[in-house]
PDB file of C-alpha atoms in Angstrom:
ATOM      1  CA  UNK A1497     -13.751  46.833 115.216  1.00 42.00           C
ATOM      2  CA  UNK A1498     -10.303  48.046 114.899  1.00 43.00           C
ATOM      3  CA  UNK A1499      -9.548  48.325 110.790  1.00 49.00           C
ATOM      4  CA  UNK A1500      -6.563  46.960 109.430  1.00 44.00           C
ATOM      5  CA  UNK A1501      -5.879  49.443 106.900  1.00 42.00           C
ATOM      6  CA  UNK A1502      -5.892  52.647 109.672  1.00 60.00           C
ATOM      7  CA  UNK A1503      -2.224  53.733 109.200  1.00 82.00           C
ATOM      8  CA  UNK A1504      -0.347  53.767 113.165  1.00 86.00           C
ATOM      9  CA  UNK A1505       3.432  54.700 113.349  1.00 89.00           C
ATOM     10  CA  UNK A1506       5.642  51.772 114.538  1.00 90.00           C
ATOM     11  CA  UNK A1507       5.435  53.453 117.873  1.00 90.00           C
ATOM     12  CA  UNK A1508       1.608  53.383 117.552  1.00 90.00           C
ATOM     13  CA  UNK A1509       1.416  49.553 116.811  1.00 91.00           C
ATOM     14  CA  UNK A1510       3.705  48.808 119.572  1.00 93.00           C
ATOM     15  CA  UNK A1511       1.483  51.187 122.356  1.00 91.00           C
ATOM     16  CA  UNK A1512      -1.624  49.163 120.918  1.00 90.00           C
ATOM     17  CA  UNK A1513      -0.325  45.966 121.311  1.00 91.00           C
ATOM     18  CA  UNK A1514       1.355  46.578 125.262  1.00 91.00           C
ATOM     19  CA  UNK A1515      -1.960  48.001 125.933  1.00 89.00           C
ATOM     20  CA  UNK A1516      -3.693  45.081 124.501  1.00 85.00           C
ATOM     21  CA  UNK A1517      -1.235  42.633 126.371  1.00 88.00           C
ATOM     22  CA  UNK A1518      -1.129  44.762 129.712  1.00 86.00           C
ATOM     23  CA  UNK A1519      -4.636  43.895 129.410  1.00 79.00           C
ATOM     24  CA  UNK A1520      -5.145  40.395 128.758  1.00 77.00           C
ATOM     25  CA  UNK A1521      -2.226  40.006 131.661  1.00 78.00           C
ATOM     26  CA  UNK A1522      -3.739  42.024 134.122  1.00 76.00           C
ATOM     27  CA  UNK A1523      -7.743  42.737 133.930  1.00 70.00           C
ATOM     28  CA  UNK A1524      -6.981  46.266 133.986  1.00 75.00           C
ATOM     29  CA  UNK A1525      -4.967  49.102 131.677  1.00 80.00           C
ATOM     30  CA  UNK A1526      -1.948  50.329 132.095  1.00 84.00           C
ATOM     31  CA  UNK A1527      -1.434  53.817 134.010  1.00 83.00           C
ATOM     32  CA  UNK A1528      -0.094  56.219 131.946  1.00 86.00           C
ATOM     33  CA  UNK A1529       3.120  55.778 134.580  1.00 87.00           C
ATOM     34  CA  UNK A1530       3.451  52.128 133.709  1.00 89.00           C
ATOM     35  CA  UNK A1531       2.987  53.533 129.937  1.00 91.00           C
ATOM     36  CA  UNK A1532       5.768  56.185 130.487  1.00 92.00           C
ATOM     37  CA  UNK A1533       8.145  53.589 132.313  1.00 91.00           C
ATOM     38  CA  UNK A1534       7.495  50.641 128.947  1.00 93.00           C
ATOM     39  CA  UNK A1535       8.465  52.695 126.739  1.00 93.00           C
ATOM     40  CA  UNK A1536      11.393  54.719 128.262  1.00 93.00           C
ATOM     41  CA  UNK A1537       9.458  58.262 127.890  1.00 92.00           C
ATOM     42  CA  UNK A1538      10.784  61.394 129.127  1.00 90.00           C
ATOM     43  CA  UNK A1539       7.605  61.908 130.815  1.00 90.00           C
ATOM     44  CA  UNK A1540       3.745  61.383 131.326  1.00 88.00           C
ATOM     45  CA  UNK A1541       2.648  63.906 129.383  1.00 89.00           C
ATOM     46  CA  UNK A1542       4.409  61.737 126.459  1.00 90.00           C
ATOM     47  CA  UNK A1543       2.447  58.695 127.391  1.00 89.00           C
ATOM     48  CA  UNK A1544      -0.484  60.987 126.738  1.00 87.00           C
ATOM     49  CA  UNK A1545       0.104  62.505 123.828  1.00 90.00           C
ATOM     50  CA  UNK A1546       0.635  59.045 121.955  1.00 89.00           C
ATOM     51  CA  UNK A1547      -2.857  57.743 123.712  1.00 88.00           C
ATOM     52  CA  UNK A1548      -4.014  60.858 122.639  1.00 87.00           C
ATOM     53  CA  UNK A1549      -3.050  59.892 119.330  1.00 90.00           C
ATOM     54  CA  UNK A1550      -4.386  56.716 119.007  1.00 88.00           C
ATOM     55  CA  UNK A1551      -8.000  58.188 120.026  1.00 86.00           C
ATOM     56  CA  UNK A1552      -8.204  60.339 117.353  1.00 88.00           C
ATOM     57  CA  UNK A1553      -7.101  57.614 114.616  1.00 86.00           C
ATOM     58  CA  UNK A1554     -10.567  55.356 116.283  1.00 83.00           C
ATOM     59  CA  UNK A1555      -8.377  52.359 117.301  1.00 84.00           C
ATOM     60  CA  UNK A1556      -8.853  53.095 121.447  1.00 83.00           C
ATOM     61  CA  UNK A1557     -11.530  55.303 123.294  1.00 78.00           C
ATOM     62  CA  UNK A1558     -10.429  57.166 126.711  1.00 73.00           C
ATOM     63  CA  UNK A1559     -12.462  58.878 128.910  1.00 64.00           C
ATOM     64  CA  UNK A1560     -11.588  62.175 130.541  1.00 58.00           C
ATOM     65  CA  UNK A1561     -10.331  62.705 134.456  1.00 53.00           C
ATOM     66  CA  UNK A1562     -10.398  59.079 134.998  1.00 56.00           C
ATOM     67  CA  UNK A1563      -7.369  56.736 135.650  1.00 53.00           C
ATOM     68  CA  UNK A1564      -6.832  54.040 133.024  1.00 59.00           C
ATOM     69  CA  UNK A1565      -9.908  54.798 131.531  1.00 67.00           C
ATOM     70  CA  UNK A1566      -8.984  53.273 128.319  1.00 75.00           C
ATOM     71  CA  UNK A1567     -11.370  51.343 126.257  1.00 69.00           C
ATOM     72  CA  UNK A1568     -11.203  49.165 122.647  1.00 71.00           C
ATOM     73  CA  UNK A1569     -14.196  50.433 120.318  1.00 68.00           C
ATOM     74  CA  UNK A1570     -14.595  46.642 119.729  1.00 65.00           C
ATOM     75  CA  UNK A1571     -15.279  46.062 123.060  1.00 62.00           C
ATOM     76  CA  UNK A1572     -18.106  48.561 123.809  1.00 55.00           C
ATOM     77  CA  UNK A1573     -19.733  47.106 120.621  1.00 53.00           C
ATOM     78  CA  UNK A1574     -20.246  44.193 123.015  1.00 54.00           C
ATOM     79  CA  UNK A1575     -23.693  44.833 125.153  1.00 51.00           C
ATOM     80  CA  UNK A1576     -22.689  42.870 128.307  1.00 66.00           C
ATOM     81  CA  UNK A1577     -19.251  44.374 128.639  1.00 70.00           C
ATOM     82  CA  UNK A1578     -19.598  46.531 131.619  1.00 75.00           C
ATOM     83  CA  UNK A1579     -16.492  48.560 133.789  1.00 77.00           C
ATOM     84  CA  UNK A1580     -16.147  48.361 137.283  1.00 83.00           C
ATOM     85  CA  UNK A1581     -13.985  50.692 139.551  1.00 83.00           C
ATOM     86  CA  UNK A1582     -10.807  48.776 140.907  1.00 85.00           C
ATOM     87  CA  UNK A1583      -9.830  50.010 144.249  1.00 82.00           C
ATOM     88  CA  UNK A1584      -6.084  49.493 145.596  1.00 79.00           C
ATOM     89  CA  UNK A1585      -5.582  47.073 147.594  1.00 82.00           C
ATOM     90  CA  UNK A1586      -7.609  44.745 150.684  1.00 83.00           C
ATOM     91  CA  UNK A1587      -5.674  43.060 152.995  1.00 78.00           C
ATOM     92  CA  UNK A1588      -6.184  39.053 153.057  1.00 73.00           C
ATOM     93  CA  UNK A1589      -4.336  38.743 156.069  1.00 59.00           C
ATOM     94  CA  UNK A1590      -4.870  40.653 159.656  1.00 60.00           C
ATOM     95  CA  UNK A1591      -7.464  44.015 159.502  1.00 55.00           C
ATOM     96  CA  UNK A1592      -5.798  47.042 158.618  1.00 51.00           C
ATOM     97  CA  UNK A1593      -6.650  50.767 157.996  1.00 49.00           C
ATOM     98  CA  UNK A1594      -7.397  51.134 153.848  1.00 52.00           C
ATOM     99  CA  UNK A1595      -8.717  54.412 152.261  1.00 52.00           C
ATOM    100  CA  UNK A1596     -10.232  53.324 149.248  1.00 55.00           C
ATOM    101  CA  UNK A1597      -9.156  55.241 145.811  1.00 55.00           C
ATOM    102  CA  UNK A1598      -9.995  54.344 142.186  1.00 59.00           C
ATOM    103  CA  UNK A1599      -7.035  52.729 140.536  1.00 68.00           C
ATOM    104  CA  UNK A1600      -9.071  52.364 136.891  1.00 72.00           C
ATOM    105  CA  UNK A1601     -11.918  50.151 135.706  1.00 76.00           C
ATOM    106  CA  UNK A1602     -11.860  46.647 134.287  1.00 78.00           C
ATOM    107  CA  UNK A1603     -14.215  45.966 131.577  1.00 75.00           C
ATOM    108  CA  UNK A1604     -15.927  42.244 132.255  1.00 76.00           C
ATOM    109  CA  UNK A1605     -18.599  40.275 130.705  1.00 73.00           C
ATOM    110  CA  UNK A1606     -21.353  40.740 133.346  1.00 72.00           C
ATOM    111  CA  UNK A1607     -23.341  37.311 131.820  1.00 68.00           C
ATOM    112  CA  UNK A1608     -20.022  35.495 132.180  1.00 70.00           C
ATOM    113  CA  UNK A1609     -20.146  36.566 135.938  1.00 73.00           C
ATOM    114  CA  UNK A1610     -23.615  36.304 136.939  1.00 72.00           C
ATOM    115  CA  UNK A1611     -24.099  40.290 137.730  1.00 74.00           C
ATOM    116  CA  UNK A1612     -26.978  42.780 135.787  1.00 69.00           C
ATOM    117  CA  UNK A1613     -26.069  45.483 134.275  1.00 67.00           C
ATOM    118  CA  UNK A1614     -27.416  47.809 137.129  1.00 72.00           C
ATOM    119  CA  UNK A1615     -25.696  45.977 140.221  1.00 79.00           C
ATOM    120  CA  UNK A1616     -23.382  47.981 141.993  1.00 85.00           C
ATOM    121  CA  UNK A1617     -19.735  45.804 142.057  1.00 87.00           C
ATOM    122  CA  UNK A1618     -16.115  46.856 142.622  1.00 89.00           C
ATOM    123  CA  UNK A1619     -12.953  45.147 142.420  1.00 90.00           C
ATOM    124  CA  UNK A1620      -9.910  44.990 144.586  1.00 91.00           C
ATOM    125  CA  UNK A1621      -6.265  43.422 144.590  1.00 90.00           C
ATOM    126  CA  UNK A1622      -5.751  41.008 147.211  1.00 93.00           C
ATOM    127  CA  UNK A1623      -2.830  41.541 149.542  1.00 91.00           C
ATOM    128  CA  UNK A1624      -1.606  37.892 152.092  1.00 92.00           C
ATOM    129  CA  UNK A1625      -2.056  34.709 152.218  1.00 93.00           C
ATOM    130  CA  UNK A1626      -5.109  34.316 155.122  1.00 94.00           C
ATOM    131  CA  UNK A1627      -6.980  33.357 152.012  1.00 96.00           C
ATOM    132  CA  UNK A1628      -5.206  30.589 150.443  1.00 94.00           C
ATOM    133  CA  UNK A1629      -7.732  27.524 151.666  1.00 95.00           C
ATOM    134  CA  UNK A1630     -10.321  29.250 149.228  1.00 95.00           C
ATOM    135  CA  UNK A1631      -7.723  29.562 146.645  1.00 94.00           C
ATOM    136  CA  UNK A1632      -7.154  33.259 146.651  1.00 95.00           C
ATOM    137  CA  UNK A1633      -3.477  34.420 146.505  1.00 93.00           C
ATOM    138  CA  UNK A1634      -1.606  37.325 147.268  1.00 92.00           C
ATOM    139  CA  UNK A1635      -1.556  39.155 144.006  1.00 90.00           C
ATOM    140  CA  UNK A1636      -5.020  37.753 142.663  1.00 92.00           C
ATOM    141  CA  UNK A1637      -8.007  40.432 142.449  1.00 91.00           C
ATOM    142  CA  UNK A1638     -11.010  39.735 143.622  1.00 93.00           C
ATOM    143  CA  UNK A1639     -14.594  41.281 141.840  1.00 92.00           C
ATOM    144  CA  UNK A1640     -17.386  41.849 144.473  1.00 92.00           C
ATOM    145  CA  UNK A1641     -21.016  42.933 144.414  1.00 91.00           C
ATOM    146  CA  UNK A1642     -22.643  45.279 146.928  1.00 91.00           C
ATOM    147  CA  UNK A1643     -25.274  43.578 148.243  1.00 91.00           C
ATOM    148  CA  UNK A1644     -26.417  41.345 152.115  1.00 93.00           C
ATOM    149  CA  UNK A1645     -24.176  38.280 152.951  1.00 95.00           C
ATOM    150  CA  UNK A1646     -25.413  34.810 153.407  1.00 95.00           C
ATOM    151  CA  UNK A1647     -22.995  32.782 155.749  1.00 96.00           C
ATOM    152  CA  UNK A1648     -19.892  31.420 154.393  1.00 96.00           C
ATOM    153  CA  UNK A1649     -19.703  34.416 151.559  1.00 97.00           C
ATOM    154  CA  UNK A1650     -16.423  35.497 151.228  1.00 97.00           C
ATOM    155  CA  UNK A1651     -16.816  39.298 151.950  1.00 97.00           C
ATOM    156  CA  UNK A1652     -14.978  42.535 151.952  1.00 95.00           C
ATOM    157  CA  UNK A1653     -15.606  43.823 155.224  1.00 94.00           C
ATOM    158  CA  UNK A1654     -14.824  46.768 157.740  1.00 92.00           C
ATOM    159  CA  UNK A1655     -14.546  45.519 161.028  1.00 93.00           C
ATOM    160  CA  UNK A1656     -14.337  47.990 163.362  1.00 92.00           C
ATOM    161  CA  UNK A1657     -12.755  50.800 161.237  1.00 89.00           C
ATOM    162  CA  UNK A1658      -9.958  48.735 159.620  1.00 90.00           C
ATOM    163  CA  UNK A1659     -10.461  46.255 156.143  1.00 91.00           C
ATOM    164  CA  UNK A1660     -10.344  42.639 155.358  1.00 94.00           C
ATOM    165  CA  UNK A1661     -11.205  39.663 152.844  1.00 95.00           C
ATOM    166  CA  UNK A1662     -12.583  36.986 154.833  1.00 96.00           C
ATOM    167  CA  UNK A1663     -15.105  34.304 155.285  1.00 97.00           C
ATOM    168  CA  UNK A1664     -18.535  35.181 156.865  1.00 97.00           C
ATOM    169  CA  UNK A1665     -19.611  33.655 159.361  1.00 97.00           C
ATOM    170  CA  UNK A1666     -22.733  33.522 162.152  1.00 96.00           C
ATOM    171  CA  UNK A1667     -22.916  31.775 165.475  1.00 93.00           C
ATOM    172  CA  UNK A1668     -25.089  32.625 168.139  1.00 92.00           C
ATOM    173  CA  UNK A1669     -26.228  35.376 166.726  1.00 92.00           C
ATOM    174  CA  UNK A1670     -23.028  36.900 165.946  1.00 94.00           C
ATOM    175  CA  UNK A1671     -21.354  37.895 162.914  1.00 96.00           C
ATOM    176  CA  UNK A1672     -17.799  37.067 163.124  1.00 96.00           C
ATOM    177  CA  UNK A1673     -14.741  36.444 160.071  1.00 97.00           C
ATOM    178  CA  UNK A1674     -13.033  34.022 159.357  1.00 97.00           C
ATOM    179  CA  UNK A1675      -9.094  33.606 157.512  1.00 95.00           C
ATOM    180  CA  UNK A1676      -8.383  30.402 155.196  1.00 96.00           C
ATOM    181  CA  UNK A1677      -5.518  29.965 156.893  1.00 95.00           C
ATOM    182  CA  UNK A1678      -5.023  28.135 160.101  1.00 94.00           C
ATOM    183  CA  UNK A1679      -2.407  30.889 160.707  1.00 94.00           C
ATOM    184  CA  UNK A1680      -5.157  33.099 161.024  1.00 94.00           C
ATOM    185  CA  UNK A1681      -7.311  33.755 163.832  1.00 93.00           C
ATOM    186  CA  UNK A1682     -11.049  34.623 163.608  1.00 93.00           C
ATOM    187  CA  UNK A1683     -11.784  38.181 163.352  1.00 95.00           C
ATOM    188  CA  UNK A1684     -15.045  39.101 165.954  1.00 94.00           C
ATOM    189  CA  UNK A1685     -15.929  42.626 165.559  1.00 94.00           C
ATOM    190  CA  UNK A1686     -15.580  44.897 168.996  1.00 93.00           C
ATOM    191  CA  UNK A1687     -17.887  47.423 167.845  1.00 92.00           C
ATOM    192  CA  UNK A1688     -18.839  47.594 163.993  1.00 93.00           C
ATOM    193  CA  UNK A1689     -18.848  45.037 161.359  1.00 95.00           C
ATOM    194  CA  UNK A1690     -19.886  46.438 157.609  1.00 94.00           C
ATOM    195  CA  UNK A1691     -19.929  43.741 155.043  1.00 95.00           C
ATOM    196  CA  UNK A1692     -18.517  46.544 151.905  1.00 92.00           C
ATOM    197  CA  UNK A1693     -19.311  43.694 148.922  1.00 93.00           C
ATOM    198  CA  UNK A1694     -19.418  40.038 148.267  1.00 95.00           C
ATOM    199  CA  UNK A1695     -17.254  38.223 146.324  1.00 95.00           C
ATOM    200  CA  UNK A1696     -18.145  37.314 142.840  1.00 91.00           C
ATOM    201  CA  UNK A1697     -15.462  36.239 141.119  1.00 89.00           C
ATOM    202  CA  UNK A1698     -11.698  35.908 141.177  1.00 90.00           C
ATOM    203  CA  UNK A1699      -9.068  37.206 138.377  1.00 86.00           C
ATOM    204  CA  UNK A1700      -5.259  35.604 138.536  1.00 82.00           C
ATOM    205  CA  UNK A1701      -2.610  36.899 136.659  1.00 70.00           C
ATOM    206  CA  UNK A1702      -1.027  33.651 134.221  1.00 63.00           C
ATOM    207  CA  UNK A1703       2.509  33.227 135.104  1.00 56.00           C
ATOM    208  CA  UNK A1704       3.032  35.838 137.917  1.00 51.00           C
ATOM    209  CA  UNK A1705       6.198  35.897 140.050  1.00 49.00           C
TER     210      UNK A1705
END
């Protein structure tokens, strides 16, 4: 646990405490950008020396070559905490071409969420509205497992070389996708459908614009 008596600079208390809030606000940490842009720095490197800083006096842990890979001590104390990669964006609205890259971890109680320590699960920030009859917003992110659907899983899927969230769905045989949205229309794969994870769970920032 983080001890009282360690002696931070003003500037120190206030990075812990964003990062802390950033956080509790977002499920994930704050790029050293966002960092940089908080706090009015002249530059990254800034944001990094005061993280930097922080690591050595025990009250955060980072991890090397990784984006936001930024970690309370108190929380790795906690055996069911695990982090899984957050990747961009997934359109919840019509199929379109996404290259997935690593935009930082989020740390989440795997008990909580019904996952084992060695499943394979990934997170993503939800882009539309196609979604909206299951509750899932534009803006929410969205914490999947790798694993087979069943019908009427909600699913990350690549359907025929572009990506989705969507219901889905079998008939006749046939895999198909389906919106939340009566906007929508069903989304029957041409060629390829790969069902990329299952949705698990669903984080919504409190108070978002």
């Amino acid at each position: 646990m983080f001890d009282l008596n360690t002696k931070l600079t003003d500037r120190q208390r206030e990075l812990l405490e964003y990062l802390r809030q950033y956080q509790r606000e977002n499920g994930v940490m704050p790029s050293t950008r966002d960092i940089q842009r908080h706090f009015g720095f002249s530059s990254q490197t800034a944001a990094m020396s005061h993280l930097r800083a922080l690591e050595k006096k025990g009250v955060i842990q980072r991890h090397p070559n990784k984006a936001r890979a930024v970690v309370f001590p108190e929380d790795l104390e906690r055996a069911e905490i695990m982090d899984i990669p957050l990747y961009g964006m997934i359109p919840a609205g019509y199929a379109s071409p996404q290259e997935q890259q690593a935009d930082g971890s989020i740390a989440v109680d795997v008990h909580t969420l019904g996952l084992s320590r060695n499943t394979k699960a990934f997170a993503l920030k939800v882009r539309g509205e196609s979604m909206i009859g299951a509750n899932i917003c534009d803006g929410d992110m969205v914490i999947l497992e790798t694993k087979e659907p069943r019908p009427r899983d909600i699913v990350a899927a690549l359907i025929d070389g572009e990506t989705t969230l969507k219901r889905f769905l079998i008939k006749d045989g046939r895999p198909y996708l389906q919106a939340e949205n009566p906007d929508f229309p069903d989304l029957i794969p041409a060629n390829e459908l790969i069902i990329q994870g299952v949705m698990q769970a669903l984080i919504r920032q409190v108070g978002r614009d």
